[in-house]
GROMACS .gro file of N, CA and C in nm:
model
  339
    1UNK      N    1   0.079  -0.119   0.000
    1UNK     CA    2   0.000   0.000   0.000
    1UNK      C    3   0.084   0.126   0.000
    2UNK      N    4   0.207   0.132   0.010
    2UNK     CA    5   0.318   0.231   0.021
    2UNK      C    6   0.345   0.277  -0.129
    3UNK      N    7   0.338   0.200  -0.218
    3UNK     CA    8   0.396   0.212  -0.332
    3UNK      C    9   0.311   0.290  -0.439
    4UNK      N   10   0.324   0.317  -0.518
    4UNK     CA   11   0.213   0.389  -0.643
    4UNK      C   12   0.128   0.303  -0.703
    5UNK      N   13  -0.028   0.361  -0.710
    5UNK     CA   14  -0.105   0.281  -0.661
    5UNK      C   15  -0.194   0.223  -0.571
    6UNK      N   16  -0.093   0.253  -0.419
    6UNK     CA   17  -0.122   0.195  -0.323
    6UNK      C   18  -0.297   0.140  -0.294
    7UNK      N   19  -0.300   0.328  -0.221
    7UNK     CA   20  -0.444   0.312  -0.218
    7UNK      C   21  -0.546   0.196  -0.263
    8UNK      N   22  -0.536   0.195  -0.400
    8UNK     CA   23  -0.618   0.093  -0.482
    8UNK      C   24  -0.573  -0.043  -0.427
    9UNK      N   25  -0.463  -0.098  -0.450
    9UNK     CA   26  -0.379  -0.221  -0.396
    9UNK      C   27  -0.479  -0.240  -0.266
   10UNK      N   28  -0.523  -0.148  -0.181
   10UNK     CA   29  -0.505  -0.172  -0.012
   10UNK      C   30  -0.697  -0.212  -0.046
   11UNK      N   31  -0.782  -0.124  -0.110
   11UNK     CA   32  -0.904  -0.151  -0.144
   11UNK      C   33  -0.928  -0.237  -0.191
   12UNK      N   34  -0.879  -0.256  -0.264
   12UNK     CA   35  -0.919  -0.427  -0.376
   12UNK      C   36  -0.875  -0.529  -0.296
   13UNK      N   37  -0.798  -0.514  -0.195
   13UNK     CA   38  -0.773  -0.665  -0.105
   13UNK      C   39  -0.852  -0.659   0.024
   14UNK      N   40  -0.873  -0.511   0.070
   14UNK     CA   41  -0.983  -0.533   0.145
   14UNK      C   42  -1.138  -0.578   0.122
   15UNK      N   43  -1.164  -0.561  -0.010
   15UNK     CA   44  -1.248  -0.629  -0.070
   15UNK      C   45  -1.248  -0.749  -0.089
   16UNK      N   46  -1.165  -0.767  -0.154
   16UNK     CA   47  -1.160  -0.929  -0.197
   16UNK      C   48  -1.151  -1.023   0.007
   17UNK      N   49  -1.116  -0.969   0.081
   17UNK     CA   50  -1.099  -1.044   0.191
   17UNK      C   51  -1.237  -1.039   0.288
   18UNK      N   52  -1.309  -0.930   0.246
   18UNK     CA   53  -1.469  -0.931   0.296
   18UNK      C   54  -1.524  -0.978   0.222
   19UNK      N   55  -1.497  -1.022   0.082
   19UNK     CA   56  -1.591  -1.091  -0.018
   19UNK      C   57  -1.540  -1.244   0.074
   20UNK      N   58  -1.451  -1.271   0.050
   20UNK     CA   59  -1.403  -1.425   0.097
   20UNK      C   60  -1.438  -1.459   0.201
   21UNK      N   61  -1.400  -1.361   0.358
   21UNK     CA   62  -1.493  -1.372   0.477
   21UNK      C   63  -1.664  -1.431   0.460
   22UNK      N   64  -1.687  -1.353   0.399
   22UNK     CA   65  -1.844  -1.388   0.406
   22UNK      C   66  -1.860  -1.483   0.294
   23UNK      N   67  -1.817  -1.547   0.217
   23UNK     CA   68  -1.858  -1.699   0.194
   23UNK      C   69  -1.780  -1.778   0.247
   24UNK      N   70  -1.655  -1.786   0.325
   24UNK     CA   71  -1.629  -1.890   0.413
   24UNK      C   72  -1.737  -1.852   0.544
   25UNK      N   73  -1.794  -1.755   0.585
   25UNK     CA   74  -1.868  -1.763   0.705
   25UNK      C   75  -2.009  -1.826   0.636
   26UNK      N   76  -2.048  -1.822   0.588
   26UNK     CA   77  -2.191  -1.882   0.465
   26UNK      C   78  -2.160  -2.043   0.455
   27UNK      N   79  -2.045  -2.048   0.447
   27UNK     CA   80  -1.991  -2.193   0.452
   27UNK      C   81  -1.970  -2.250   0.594
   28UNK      N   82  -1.910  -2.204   0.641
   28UNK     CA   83  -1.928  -2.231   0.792
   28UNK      C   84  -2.043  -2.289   0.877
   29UNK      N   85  -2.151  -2.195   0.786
   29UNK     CA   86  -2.306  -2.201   0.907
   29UNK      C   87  -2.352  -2.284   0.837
   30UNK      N   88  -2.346  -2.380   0.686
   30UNK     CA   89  -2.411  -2.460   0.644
   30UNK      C   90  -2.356  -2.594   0.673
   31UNK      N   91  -2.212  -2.560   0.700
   31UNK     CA   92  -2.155  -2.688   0.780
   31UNK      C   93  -2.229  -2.736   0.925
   32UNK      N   94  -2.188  -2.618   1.001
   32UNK     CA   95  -2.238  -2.613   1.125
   32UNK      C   96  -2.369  -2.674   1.143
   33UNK      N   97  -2.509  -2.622   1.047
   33UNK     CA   98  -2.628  -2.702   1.054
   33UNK      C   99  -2.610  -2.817   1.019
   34UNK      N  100  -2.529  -2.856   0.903
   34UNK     CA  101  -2.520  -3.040   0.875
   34UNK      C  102  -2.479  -3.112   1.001
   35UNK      N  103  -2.357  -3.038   1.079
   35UNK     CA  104  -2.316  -3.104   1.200
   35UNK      C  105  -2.416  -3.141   1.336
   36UNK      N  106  -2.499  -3.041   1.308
   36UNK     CA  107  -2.572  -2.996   1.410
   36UNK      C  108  -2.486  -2.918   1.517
   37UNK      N  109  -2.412  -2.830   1.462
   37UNK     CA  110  -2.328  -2.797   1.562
   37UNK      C  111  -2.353  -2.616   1.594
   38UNK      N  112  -2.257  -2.530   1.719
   38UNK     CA  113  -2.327  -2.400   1.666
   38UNK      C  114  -2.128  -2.366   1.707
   39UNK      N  115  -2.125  -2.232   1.694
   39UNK     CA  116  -2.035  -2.134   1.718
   39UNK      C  117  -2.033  -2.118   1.903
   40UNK      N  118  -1.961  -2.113   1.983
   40UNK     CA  119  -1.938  -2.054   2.123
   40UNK      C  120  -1.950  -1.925   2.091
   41UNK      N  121  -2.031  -1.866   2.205
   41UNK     CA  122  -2.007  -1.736   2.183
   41UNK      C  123  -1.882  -1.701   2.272
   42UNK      N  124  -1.853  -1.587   2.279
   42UNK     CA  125  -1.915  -1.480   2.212
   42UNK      C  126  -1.907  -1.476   2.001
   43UNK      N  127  -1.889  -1.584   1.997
   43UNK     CA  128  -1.843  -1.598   1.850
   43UNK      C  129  -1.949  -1.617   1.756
   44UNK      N  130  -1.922  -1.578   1.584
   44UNK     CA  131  -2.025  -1.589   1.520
   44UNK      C  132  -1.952  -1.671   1.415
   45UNK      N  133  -2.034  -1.749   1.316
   45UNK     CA  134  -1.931  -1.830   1.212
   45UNK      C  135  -1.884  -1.733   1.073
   46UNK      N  136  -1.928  -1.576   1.134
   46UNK     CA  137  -1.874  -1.446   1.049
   46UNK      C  138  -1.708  -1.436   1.125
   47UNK      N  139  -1.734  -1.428   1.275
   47UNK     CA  140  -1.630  -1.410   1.330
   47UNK      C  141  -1.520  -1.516   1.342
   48UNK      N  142  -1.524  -1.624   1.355
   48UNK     CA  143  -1.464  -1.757   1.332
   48UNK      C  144  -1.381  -1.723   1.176
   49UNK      N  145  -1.446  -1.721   1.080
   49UNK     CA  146  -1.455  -1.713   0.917
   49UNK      C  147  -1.332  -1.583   0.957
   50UNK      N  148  -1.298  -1.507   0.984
   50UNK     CA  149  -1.234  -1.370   0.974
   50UNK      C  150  -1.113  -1.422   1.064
   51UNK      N  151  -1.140  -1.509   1.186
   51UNK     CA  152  -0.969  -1.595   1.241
   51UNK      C  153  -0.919  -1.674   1.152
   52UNK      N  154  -0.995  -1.752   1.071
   52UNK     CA  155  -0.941  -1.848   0.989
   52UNK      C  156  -0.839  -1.760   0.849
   53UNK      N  157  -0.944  -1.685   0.819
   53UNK     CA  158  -0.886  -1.600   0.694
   53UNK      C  159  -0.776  -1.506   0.748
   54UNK      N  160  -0.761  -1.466   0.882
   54UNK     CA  161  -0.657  -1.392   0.908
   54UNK      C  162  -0.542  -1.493   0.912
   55UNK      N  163  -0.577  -1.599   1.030
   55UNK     CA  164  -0.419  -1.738   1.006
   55UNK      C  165  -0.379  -1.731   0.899
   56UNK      N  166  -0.496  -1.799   0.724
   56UNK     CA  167  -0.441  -1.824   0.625
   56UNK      C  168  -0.366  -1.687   0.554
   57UNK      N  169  -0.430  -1.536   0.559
   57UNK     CA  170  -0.314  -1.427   0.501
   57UNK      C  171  -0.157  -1.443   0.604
   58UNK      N  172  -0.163  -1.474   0.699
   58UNK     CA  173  -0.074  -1.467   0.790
   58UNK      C  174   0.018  -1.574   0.698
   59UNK      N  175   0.021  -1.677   0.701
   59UNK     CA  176   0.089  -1.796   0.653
   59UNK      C  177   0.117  -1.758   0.484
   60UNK      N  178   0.026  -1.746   0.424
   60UNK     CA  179   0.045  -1.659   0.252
   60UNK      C  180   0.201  -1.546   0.285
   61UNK      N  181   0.192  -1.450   0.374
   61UNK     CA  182   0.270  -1.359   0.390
   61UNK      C  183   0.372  -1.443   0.390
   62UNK      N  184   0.380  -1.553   0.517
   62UNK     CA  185   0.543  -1.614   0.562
   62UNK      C  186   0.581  -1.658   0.415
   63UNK      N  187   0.491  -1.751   0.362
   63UNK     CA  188   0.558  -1.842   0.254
   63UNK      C  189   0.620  -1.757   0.145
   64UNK      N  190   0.542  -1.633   0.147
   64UNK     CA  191   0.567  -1.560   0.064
   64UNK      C  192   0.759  -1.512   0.085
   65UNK      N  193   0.755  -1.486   0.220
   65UNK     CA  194   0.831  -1.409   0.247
   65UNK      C  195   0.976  -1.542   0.269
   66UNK      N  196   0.954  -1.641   0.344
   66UNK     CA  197   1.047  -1.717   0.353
   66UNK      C  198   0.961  -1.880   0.348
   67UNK      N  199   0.950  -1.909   0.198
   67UNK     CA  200   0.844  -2.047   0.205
   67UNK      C  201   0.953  -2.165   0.316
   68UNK      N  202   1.067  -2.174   0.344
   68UNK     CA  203   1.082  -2.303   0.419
   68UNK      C  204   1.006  -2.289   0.585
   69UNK      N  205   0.950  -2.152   0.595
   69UNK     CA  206   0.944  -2.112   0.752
   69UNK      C  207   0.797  -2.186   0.746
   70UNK      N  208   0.715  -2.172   0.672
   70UNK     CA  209   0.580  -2.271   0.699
   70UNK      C  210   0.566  -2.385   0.656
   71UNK      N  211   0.449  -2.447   0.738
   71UNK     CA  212   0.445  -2.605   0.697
   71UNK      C  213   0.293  -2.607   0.648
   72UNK      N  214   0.274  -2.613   0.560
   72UNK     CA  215   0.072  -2.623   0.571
   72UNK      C  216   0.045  -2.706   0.673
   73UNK      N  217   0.108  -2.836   0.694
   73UNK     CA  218  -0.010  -2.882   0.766
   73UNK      C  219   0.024  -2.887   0.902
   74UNK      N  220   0.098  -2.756   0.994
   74UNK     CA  221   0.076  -2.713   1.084
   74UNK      C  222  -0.039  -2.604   1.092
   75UNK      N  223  -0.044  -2.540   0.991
   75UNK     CA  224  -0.153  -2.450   0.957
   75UNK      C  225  -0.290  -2.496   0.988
   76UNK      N  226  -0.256  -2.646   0.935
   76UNK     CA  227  -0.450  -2.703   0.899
   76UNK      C  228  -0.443  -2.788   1.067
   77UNK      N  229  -0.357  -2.821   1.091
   77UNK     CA  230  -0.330  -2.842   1.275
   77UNK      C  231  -0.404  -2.722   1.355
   78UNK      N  232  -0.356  -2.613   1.349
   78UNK     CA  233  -0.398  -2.476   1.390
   78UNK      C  234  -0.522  -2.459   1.359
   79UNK      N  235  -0.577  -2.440   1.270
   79UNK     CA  236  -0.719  -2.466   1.224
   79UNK      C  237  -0.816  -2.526   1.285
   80UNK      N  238  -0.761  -2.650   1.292
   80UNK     CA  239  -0.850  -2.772   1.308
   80UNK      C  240  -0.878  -2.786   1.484
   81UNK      N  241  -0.765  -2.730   1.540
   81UNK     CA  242  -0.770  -2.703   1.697
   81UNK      C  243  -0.844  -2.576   1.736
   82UNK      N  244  -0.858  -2.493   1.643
   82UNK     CA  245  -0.928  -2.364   1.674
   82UNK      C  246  -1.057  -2.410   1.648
   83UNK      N  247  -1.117  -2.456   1.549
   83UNK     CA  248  -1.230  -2.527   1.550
   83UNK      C  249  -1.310  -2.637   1.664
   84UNK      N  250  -1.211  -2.715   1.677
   84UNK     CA  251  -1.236  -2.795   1.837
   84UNK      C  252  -1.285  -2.682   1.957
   85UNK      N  253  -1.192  -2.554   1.935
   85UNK     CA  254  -1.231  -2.473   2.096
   85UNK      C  255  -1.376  -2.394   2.041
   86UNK      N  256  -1.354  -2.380   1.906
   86UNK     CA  257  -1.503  -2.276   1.917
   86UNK      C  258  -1.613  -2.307   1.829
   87UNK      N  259  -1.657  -2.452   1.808
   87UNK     CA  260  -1.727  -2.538   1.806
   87UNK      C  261  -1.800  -2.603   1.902
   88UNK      N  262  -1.939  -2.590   1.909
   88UNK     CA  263  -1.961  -2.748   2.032
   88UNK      C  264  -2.102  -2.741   1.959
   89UNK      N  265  -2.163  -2.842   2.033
   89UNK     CA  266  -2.307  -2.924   2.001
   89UNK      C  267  -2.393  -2.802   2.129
   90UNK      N  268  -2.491  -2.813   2.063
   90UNK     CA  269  -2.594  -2.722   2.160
   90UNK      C  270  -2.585  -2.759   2.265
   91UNK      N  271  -2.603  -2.891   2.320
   91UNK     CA  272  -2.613  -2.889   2.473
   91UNK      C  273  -2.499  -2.842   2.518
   92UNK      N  274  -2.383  -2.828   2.487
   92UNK     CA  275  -2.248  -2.770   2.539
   92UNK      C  276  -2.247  -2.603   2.536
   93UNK      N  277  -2.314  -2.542   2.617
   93UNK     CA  278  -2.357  -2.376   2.564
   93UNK      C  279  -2.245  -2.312   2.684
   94UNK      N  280  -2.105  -2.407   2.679
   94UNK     CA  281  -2.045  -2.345   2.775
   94UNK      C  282  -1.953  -2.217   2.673
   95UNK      N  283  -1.909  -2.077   2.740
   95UNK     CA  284  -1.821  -2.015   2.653
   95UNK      C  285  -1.715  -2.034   2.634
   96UNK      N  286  -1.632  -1.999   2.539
   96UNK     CA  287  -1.483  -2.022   2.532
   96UNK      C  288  -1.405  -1.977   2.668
   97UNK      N  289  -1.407  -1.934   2.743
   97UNK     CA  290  -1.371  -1.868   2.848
   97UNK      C  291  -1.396  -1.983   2.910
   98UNK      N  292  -1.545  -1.988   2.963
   98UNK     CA  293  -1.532  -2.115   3.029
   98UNK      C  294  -1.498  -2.266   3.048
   99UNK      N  295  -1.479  -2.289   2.863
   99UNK     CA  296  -1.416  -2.377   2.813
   99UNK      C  297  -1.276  -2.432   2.830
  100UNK      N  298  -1.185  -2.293   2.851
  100UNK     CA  299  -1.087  -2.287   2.861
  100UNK      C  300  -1.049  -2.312   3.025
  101UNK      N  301  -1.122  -2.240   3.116
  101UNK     CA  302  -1.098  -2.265   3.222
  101UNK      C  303  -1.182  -2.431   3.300
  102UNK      N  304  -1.212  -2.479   3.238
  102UNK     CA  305  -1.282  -2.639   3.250
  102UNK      C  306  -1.156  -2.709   3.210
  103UNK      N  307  -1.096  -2.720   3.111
  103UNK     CA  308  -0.996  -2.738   3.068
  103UNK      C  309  -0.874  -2.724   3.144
  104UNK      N  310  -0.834  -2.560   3.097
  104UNK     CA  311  -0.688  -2.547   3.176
  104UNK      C  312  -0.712  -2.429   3.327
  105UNK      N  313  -0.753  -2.483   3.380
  105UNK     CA  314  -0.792  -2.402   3.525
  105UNK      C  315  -0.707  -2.272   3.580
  106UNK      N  316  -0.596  -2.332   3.588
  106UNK     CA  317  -0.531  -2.228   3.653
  106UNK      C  318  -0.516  -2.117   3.541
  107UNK      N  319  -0.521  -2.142   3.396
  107UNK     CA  320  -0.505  -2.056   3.309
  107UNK      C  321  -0.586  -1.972   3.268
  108UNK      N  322  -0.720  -1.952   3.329
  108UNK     CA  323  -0.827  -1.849   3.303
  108UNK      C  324  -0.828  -1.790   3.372
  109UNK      N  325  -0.890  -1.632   3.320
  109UNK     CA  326  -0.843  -1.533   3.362
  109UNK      C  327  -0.943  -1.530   3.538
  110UNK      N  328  -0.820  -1.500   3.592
  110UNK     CA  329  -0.918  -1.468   3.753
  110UNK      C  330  -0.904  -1.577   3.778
  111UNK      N  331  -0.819  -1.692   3.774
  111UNK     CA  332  -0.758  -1.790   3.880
  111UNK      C  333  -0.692  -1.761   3.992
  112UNK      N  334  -0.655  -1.809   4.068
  112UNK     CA  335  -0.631  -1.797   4.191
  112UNK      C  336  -0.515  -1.889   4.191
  113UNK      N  337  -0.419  -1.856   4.275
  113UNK     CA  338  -0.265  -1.940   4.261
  113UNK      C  339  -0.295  -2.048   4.357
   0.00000   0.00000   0.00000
């Protein structure tokens, strides 16, 4: 976005990355109903859709920048574990917060030593 041009460069990818957001989140919620599954809040499968797409520009950048530094399928590891935490079945209407502290106790926020 520095370069001549920029401007435009910085619009057309912010576009193209809210166009992509919102059909991976469209995709998301039609998964989610096949699963029968929903989003933790405070999360939406808009907001989920916008972590995923930020990891994958994140990883585009590295490879870009030094391809031996990424592995894809630490990426789809990363993914696939972020999905485990902010995923559950309706009867599980616990939040990620509380998820986390069910889990790793001492590690949520407002533990006690």
């Amino acid at each position: 976005g520095l370069g001549p041009g920029g401007d435009d460069v910085v619009e057309a990818l912010r576009e193209e990355l809210w166009r992509l957001n919102q059909e991976l989140a469209e995709g998301c919620q039609m998964l989610l109903d096949a699963w029968g599954m929903t989003v933790r809040d405070p999360y939406t499968p808009a907001s989920v859709a916008g972590l995923v797409t930020a990891l994958a520009t994140g990883v585009a950048i590295r490879r870009f920048v030094d391809p031996a530094s990424v592995d894809l399928d630490d990426y789809e590891v990363v993914v696939v574990a972020l999905l485990v935490l902010l995923v559950a079945r309706p009867e599980d209407d616990r939040s990620l917060g509380r998820l986390i502290a069910d889990v790793f106790p001492r590690a949520a926020p407002g533990a006690k030593e």
